[in-house]
């Protein structure tokens, strides 16, 4: 269990070195990167997914922007986040 703040944990997971705990992150060199590019590690499955968090603060990785990818139906699809709360992070993932 990490004693780092929610903000620092998110930054550490997405490889943001501005985190004050970046050098002591618990995820090592494993990152959750949803943007297109050579370092992308999280991908959309081309289907509409429904994401629901739990108590506390959550991180959602979802296709939340229609950016021209092609899902299984031939069109880009958006995922649904049912309970995004103020202060939580929703990060867009691409195909």
XYZ file of C-alpha atoms in Angstrom:
95
model
C 0.000 0.000 0.000
C 1.334 3.391 -0.984
C 1.499 6.275 1.450
C 1.769 8.722 -1.460
C -0.993 11.216 -2.203
C -3.613 10.454 -4.863
C -2.058 13.090 -7.129
C 1.440 11.626 -6.776
C 0.185 8.068 -7.353
C -1.520 9.147 -10.594
C 1.584 11.023 -11.768
C 3.762 8.005 -10.958
C 1.466 5.657 -12.905
C 1.461 7.866 -16.012
C 5.229 8.536 -15.928
C 4.980 12.205 -14.905
C 8.293 13.059 -13.262
C 6.861 16.215 -11.634
C 5.584 13.988 -8.821
C 7.374 14.716 -5.567
C 7.622 10.937 -5.033
C 8.705 9.984 -8.576
C 12.046 8.510 -7.489
C 10.363 6.375 -4.812
C 7.356 5.236 -6.883
C 6.187 1.677 -6.223
C 5.331 0.833 -9.855
C 8.994 0.777 -10.945
C 9.154 1.187 -14.723
C 5.566 0.027 -15.343
C 3.307 2.839 -16.575
C -0.294 3.282 -17.747
C -0.079 5.372 -20.934
C -3.161 5.675 -23.133
C -2.017 8.253 -25.699
C -1.050 7.166 -29.213
C 2.645 6.596 -29.649
C 5.535 4.227 -29.146
C 5.164 4.275 -25.334
C 1.405 3.507 -25.277
C 0.602 0.674 -22.827
C -3.219 0.893 -22.515
C -5.510 0.434 -25.518
C -9.223 0.636 -26.211
C -10.874 -2.682 -27.037
C -13.114 -0.963 -29.618
C -16.274 -1.736 -27.631
C -18.361 0.481 -25.386
C -17.318 -0.234 -21.802
C -18.994 0.905 -18.583
C -16.623 1.854 -15.768
C -17.729 2.241 -12.159
C -15.457 3.207 -9.309
C -15.710 2.443 -5.641
C -15.321 4.422 -2.455
C -12.373 6.768 -2.317
C -10.696 8.308 -5.343
C -10.437 6.341 -8.585
C -8.414 6.538 -11.790
C -10.408 5.771 -14.942
C -8.689 4.763 -18.191
C -11.341 5.003 -20.879
C -11.974 6.011 -24.468
C -13.624 9.359 -23.636
C -12.794 11.328 -26.789
C -14.006 10.465 -30.273
C -10.759 10.901 -32.152
C -11.258 8.923 -35.322
C -10.324 5.385 -34.298
C -12.349 2.512 -35.657
C -14.115 0.107 -33.326
C -15.486 -3.307 -34.228
C -18.528 -1.637 -35.792
C -16.350 0.540 -38.019
C -16.773 3.665 -35.893
C -15.044 5.149 -32.878
C -16.903 4.424 -29.637
C -16.879 6.196 -26.279
C -16.764 4.391 -22.964
C -19.159 5.347 -20.155
C -17.961 6.347 -16.687
C -20.911 6.041 -14.328
C -19.627 7.828 -11.246
C -16.741 10.188 -11.989
C -16.460 12.416 -8.941
C -14.808 15.804 -8.477
C -11.118 15.317 -7.846
C -10.886 12.012 -9.742
C -8.906 11.520 -12.942
C -10.303 10.169 -16.203
C -7.584 9.603 -18.781
C -8.378 9.111 -22.464
C -7.028 5.984 -24.156
C -6.689 5.513 -27.898
C -6.818 2.559 -30.255
